[in-house]
Amino acid sequence: MANALDGKVTLVTGAASGIGRATAIAFAKAGARAVVIADIDEEGLDETAQMVRDSGADALPVKTDVSRAADVENMVAKTISAFGRLDCAFNNAGTEGVMAPTADITEQNWDRTLDINLKGAWLCMKAELPHLLAADGGSIVNCSSVAGLVGFQGAGAYAASKHGMVGLTKSAALDYAPTGVRINAVCPGVIHTAMIDRVLANDPGMEPAFTAMEPVGRMGRAEEVADAVVWLCSDAASFVTGQAIAVDGGLVAR
Ligand code: NAD
């Protein structure tokens, strides 16, 4: 999708790794002028910054904990001060939290999972939207999950956060539809990133189970989600808003 985002100023959270890193690179390859990359992991951000520059865009790493309003406001303020505008944002930072049956979820795990995944996406949109409105027709994509569309055993806090993101995305899309700002979510299936590697490190026996969950017979690649995000941010998706699009190898089609 070369030129799909020609000259745009873009932002990706959770960009030190996985789907966020792949999307930052995809934004650059799609012609973005700049990619602001945010994460708590500064070392990973520096690596991503180099990859973005190698792919032809300006990169601005900003250390950010998306669950903290002051960090998120700083992330957007640095974007505007460096590039003067914001056109597209991928609110992707997330945690899998700790898997546990509902009655065994600790309050701390519940709060941390919801704070990063759900409150984080809201804080990002709250800070980004005034600038997207000023940019006259920007686009936001939030990273939900197939766990935002269906339930998963042992994933109560994670699934609640990701279902919440779908409701937040649809409501925000309606709030801003008349302005030309489009807001959508992607719902990845099992994508082989560090998040899945952490689960496999605890339970190597899960690999065949992950593959078996996918009707296409394999886990997805981060780049396959990134391509969907680029499309949603581009003018090719100009009539698409308020959607939660599964990028999942058919997982929720069963
Ligand atoms: P990942 O662990 O590779 O990347 C997540 C990134 O988010 C990391 O760089 C991490 O440092 C960052 N992060 C975590 N907490 C943060 C915080 N408070 N503030 C800022 N950054 C923070 O995993 P991934 O698979 O690339 O996950 C990206 C997104 O995709 C997440 O929202 C995840 O829930 C979602 N997702 C992943 C899968 C999958 O199978 N991998 C499936 C569905 C949805």
Short mmCIF file of C-alpha atoms and ligand atoms in Angstrom, two decimals:
data_model
loop_
_atom_site.label_atom_id
_atom_site.label_comp_id
_atom_site.label_asym_id
_atom_site.label_seq_id
_atom_site.Cartn_x
_atom_site.Cartn_y
_atom_site.Cartn_z
CA MET A 1 0.00 0.00 0.00
CA ALA A 2 2.68 2.46 -1.05
CA ASN A 3 1.51 6.11 -0.87
CA ALA A 4 -1.67 5.18 1.08
CA LEU A 5 -0.59 7.54 3.87
CA ASP A 6 1.42 10.03 1.83
CA GLY A 7 2.67 12.91 4.00
CA LYS A 8 0.61 11.93 7.06
CA VAL A 9 1.77 12.43 10.65
CA THR A 10 1.04 9.17 12.45
CA LEU A 11 1.31 7.78 15.98
CA VAL A 12 1.57 4.21 17.30
CA THR A 13 1.45 3.16 20.96
CA GLY A 14 2.98 -0.13 22.11
CA ALA A 15 5.45 0.38 19.25
CA ALA A 16 8.51 -1.22 20.89
CA SER A 17 7.46 -4.70 19.84
CA GLY A 18 5.09 -6.96 17.90
CA ILE A 19 2.03 -5.54 16.16
CA GLY A 20 2.88 -1.95 17.13
CA ARG A 21 6.40 -2.16 15.71
CA ALA A 22 5.14 -3.79 12.50
CA THR A 23 2.52 -1.05 12.11
CA ALA A 24 5.03 1.76 12.70
CA ILE A 25 7.16 0.31 9.88
CA ALA A 26 4.08 -0.21 7.67
CA PHE A 27 3.04 3.45 8.22
CA ALA A 28 6.51 4.53 7.08
CA LYS A 29 6.39 2.26 4.02
CA ALA A 30 2.92 3.64 3.19
CA GLY A 31 4.47 7.11 2.82
CA ALA A 32 3.83 8.66 6.25
CA ARG A 33 5.96 11.77 6.82
CA ALA A 34 6.46 10.92 10.48
CA VAL A 35 5.73 8.12 12.92
CA VAL A 36 5.58 9.01 16.61
CA ILE A 37 6.24 5.81 18.54
CA ALA A 38 5.30 5.38 22.20
CA ASP A 39 5.92 2.61 24.71
CA ILE A 40 7.21 1.96 28.24
CA ASP A 41 10.15 0.02 26.73
CA GLU A 42 12.74 2.65 25.68
CA GLU A 43 15.26 0.16 24.29
CA GLY A 44 12.65 -1.43 22.03
CA LEU A 45 11.47 2.04 20.97
CA ASP A 46 15.00 2.98 19.85
CA GLU A 47 15.17 -0.18 17.71
CA THR A 48 11.77 0.59 16.17
CA ALA A 49 12.83 4.21 15.53
CA GLN A 50 15.78 2.99 13.44
CA MET A 51 13.51 0.60 11.49
CA VAL A 52 11.04 3.44 10.79
CA ARG A 53 13.85 5.71 9.56
CA ASP A 54 15.21 2.89 7.37
CA SER A 55 11.69 2.62 5.91
CA GLY A 56 11.67 6.29 4.89
CA ALA A 57 9.84 8.28 7.61
CA ASP A 58 10.88 10.57 10.43
CA ALA A 59 10.62 8.76 13.81
CA LEU A 60 10.00 10.31 17.22
CA PRO A 61 10.20 7.89 20.18
CA VAL A 62 8.36 9.10 23.30
CA LYS A 63 8.50 7.02 26.49
CA THR A 64 4.85 6.70 27.53
CA ASP A 65 2.79 4.66 29.97
CA VAL A 66 -0.63 4.82 28.31
CA SER A 67 -2.40 4.26 31.63
CA ARG A 68 -1.11 7.64 32.88
CA ALA A 69 -2.92 10.76 31.63
CA ALA A 70 0.15 12.99 32.03
CA ASP A 71 2.27 10.62 29.90
CA VAL A 72 -0.35 10.46 27.15
CA GLU A 73 -0.79 14.25 27.11
CA ASN A 74 3.00 14.60 26.85
CA MET A 75 3.07 12.08 23.94
CA VAL A 76 0.56 14.11 21.94
CA ALA A 77 2.11 17.48 22.91
CA LYS A 78 5.52 16.26 21.65
CA THR A 79 3.87 15.13 18.39
CA ILE A 80 2.33 18.55 17.79
CA SER A 81 5.45 20.42 18.80
CA ALA A 82 7.63 18.31 16.44
CA PHE A 83 5.31 17.99 13.42
CA GLY A 84 2.50 20.54 13.88
CA ARG A 85 -0.36 18.08 13.33
CA LEU A 86 -1.65 14.53 13.84
CA ASP A 87 -3.52 12.60 11.12
CA CYS A 88 -3.62 8.92 12.15
CA ALA A 89 -3.23 7.08 15.45
CA PHE A 90 -3.02 3.37 16.26
CA ASN A 91 -3.78 2.88 19.96
CA ASN A 92 -2.25 -0.56 20.35
CA ALA A 93 -0.38 -0.75 23.67
CA GLY A 94 -1.71 -3.63 25.69
CA THR A 95 -1.11 -6.35 28.20
CA GLU A 96 -2.43 -9.89 28.46
CA GLY A 97 -2.43 -9.52 32.26
CA VAL A 98 -2.55 -12.73 34.27
CA MET A 99 -4.85 -15.50 33.03
CA ALA A 100 -7.14 -16.89 35.77
CA PRO A 101 -10.71 -18.13 36.23
CA THR A 102 -13.05 -15.26 37.07
CA ALA A 103 -13.19 -15.81 40.85
CA ASP A 104 -9.38 -16.02 41.02
CA ILE A 105 -8.64 -12.74 39.21
CA THR A 106 -6.93 -10.45 41.72
CA GLU A 107 -8.11 -6.87 42.06
CA GLN A 108 -4.62 -5.71 41.16
CA ASN A 109 -4.61 -7.77 37.93
CA TRP A 110 -8.11 -6.53 37.04
CA ASP A 111 -7.17 -2.88 37.61
CA ARG A 112 -3.83 -3.07 35.74
CA THR A 113 -5.33 -4.90 32.73
CA LEU A 114 -8.26 -2.48 32.45
CA ASP A 115 -6.05 0.57 33.10
CA ILE A 116 -3.62 -0.25 30.28
CA ASN A 117 -5.96 -1.75 27.69
CA LEU A 118 -9.20 0.17 28.14
CA LYS A 119 -8.44 3.36 30.04
CA GLY A 120 -5.24 3.67 27.99
CA ALA A 121 -7.15 3.66 24.70
CA TRP A 122 -9.62 6.23 26.06
CA LEU A 123 -6.83 8.51 27.35
CA CYS A 124 -5.12 8.30 23.95
CA MET A 125 -8.31 9.16 22.04
CA LYS A 126 -9.06 12.03 24.47
CA ALA A 127 -5.64 13.57 23.78
CA GLU A 128 -5.56 12.78 20.04
CA LEU A 129 -9.07 13.81 18.99
CA PRO A 130 -8.72 17.62 19.24
CA HIS A 131 -5.78 17.44 16.83
CA LEU A 132 -7.46 15.00 14.43
CA LEU A 133 -10.44 17.36 14.32
CA ALA A 134 -8.08 20.23 13.52
CA ALA A 135 -6.40 18.08 10.83
CA ASP A 136 -9.80 17.84 9.09
CA GLY A 137 -10.57 14.16 8.69
CA GLY A 138 -8.13 11.93 10.53
CA SER A 139 -8.41 8.30 11.52
CA ILE A 140 -8.00 6.35 14.76
CA VAL A 141 -7.62 2.56 15.02
CA ASN A 142 -7.79 0.89 18.44
CA CYS A 143 -6.28 -2.55 18.95
CA SER A 144 -8.92 -4.81 20.47
CA SER A 145 -8.78 -8.60 19.99
CA VAL A 146 -10.89 -11.60 19.09
CA ALA A 147 -11.27 -11.57 22.90
CA GLY A 148 -13.23 -8.33 22.28
CA LEU A 149 -15.75 -10.30 20.23
CA VAL A 150 -16.08 -13.65 22.03
CA GLY A 151 -15.20 -14.99 25.47
CA PHE A 152 -12.08 -17.03 26.28
CA GLN A 153 -11.69 -19.33 29.27
CA GLY A 154 -9.36 -17.83 31.89
CA ALA A 155 -9.32 -14.42 30.19
CA GLY A 156 -12.03 -12.51 32.09
CA ALA A 157 -10.07 -9.30 32.72
CA TYR A 158 -8.45 -9.27 29.27
CA ALA A 159 -11.73 -10.05 27.47
CA ALA A 160 -13.57 -7.40 29.51
CA SER A 161 -10.95 -4.81 28.55
CA LYS A 162 -11.07 -5.78 24.87
CA HIS A 163 -14.91 -5.94 24.70
CA GLY A 164 -14.86 -2.52 26.38
CA MET A 165 -12.61 -1.20 23.63
CA VAL A 166 -15.14 -2.28 21.00
CA GLY A 167 -17.94 -0.38 22.78
CA LEU A 168 -15.69 2.64 23.25
CA THR A 169 -14.66 2.56 19.58
CA LYS A 170 -18.26 2.35 18.30
CA SER A 171 -19.46 5.16 20.60
CA ALA A 172 -16.53 7.42 19.73
CA ALA A 173 -17.09 6.74 16.02
CA LEU A 174 -20.69 7.97 16.39
CA ASP A 175 -19.57 11.03 18.38
CA TYR A 176 -17.25 12.16 15.57
CA ALA A 177 -18.79 10.68 12.38
CA PRO A 178 -20.17 14.06 11.24
CA THR A 179 -16.70 15.61 11.46
CA GLY A 180 -15.01 13.21 9.03
CA VAL A 181 -12.84 11.64 11.75
CA ARG A 182 -13.16 7.84 11.45
CA ILE A 183 -12.63 5.51 14.42
CA ASN A 184 -12.36 1.73 14.09
CA ALA A 185 -10.88 -1.25 15.93
CA VAL A 186 -8.91 -4.24 14.72
CA CYS A 187 -9.47 -7.54 16.49
CA PRO A 188 -6.40 -9.74 15.92
CA GLY A 189 -6.57 -13.50 16.29
CA VAL A 190 -3.53 -15.44 17.54
CA ILE A 191 -0.57 -13.41 16.26
CA HIS A 192 2.92 -14.75 16.92
CA THR A 193 4.48 -11.89 18.91
CA ALA A 194 6.27 -11.53 22.24
CA MET A 195 2.85 -11.70 23.93
CA ILE A 196 2.30 -15.24 22.62
CA ASP A 197 5.95 -16.15 23.37
CA ARG A 198 5.35 -15.22 27.03
CA VAL A 199 2.39 -17.62 27.19
CA LEU A 200 4.43 -20.35 25.44
CA ALA A 201 7.33 -19.83 27.85
CA ASN A 202 4.98 -20.74 30.73
CA ASP A 203 3.26 -23.55 28.83
CA PRO A 204 5.07 -24.81 25.68
CA GLY A 205 2.22 -27.30 25.17
CA MET A 206 -0.02 -24.37 24.10
CA GLU A 207 1.58 -24.03 20.64
CA PRO A 208 -0.52 -26.75 18.93
CA ALA A 209 -3.60 -25.39 20.74
CA PHE A 210 -2.96 -21.87 19.37
CA THR A 211 -2.53 -23.25 15.86
CA ALA A 212 -5.65 -25.40 16.21
CA MET A 213 -7.68 -22.29 17.20
CA GLU A 214 -6.94 -20.83 13.78
CA PRO A 215 -9.05 -22.21 10.88
CA VAL A 216 -6.25 -21.24 8.48
CA GLY A 217 -3.96 -23.66 10.35
CA ARG A 218 -1.30 -21.19 11.51
CA MET A 219 -0.78 -18.21 13.77
CA GLY A 220 -0.89 -14.76 12.17
CA ARG A 221 2.04 -12.41 11.59
CA ALA A 222 2.19 -8.90 13.05
CA GLU A 223 2.56 -7.53 9.51
CA GLU A 224 -0.83 -8.99 8.57
CA VAL A 225 -2.49 -6.88 11.27
CA ALA A 226 -0.40 -3.84 10.29
CA ASP A 227 -1.70 -4.02 6.70
CA ALA A 228 -5.30 -3.86 7.97
CA VAL A 229 -4.45 -0.85 10.13
CA VAL A 230 -2.84 0.97 7.18
CA TRP A 231 -5.97 0.31 5.11
CA LEU A 232 -8.28 1.57 7.88
CA CYS A 233 -6.19 4.75 8.18
CA SER A 234 -6.14 5.35 4.42
CA ASP A 235 -8.67 7.05 2.14
CA ALA A 236 -9.43 3.58 0.71
CA ALA A 237 -11.49 3.06 3.91
CA SER A 238 -13.21 6.49 3.66
CA PHE A 239 -16.73 5.05 4.33
CA VAL A 240 -15.65 2.73 7.17
CA THR A 241 -16.19 3.89 10.75
CA GLY A 242 -17.38 2.31 14.02
CA GLN A 243 -16.25 -1.17 12.96
CA ALA A 244 -14.44 -3.89 14.91
CA ILE A 245 -12.69 -5.82 12.16
CA ALA A 246 -11.38 -9.30 12.93
CA VAL A 247 -7.94 -10.01 11.45
CA ASP A 248 -7.99 -13.53 12.72
CA GLY A 249 -7.55 -16.27 10.12
CA GLY A 250 -11.25 -17.08 10.51
CA LEU A 251 -11.15 -17.68 14.29
CA VAL A 252 -14.48 -16.00 15.14
CA ALA A 253 -16.19 -17.31 11.98
CA ARG A 254 -16.63 -20.73 13.59
P1 NAD B 1 3.75 -7.26 22.50
O1 NAD B 1 3.92 -7.69 23.91
O2 NAD B 1 4.77 -7.65 21.50
O3 NAD B 1 3.53 -5.69 22.41
C1 NAD B 1 2.83 -4.94 23.37
C2 NAD B 1 3.59 -3.64 23.57
O4 NAD B 1 2.82 -2.80 24.47
C3 NAD B 1 4.96 -3.86 24.22
O5 NAD B 1 5.96 -3.18 23.48
C4 NAD B 1 4.78 -3.28 25.62
O6 NAD B 1 5.98 -2.75 26.16
C5 NAD B 1 3.74 -2.21 25.36
N1 NAD B 1 3.05 -1.81 26.59
C6 NAD B 1 2.57 -2.62 27.58
N2 NAD B 1 2.05 -1.86 28.56
C7 NAD B 1 2.20 -0.56 28.19
C8 NAD B 1 1.85 0.68 28.77
N3 NAD B 1 1.27 0.76 29.98
N4 NAD B 1 2.12 1.83 28.08
C9 NAD B 1 2.74 1.76 26.88
N5 NAD B 1 3.10 0.62 26.28
C10 NAD B 1 2.83 -0.53 26.92
O7 NAD B 1 2.34 -7.86 22.07
P2 NAD B 1 1.47 -7.68 20.74
O8 NAD B 1 0.92 -9.02 20.44
O9 NAD B 1 2.19 -6.92 19.69
O10 NAD B 1 0.26 -6.80 21.33
C11 NAD B 1 -0.14 -5.58 20.75
C12 NAD B 1 -1.63 -5.42 20.95
O11 NAD B 1 -2.29 -6.46 20.22
C13 NAD B 1 -2.10 -5.55 22.39
O12 NAD B 1 -3.09 -4.57 22.65
C14 NAD B 1 -2.70 -6.94 22.43
O13 NAD B 1 -3.69 -7.07 23.44
C15 NAD B 1 -3.27 -7.04 21.04
N6 NAD B 1 -3.53 -8.41 20.59
C16 NAD B 1 -2.51 -9.31 20.44
C17 NAD B 1 -2.81 -10.59 20.02
C18 NAD B 1 -1.74 -11.64 19.81
O14 NAD B 1 -2.10 -12.81 19.60
N7 NAD B 1 -0.48 -11.30 19.83
C19 NAD B 1 -4.14 -10.96 19.76
C20 NAD B 1 -5.14 -10.02 19.92
C21 NAD B 1 -4.83 -8.73 20.34
#
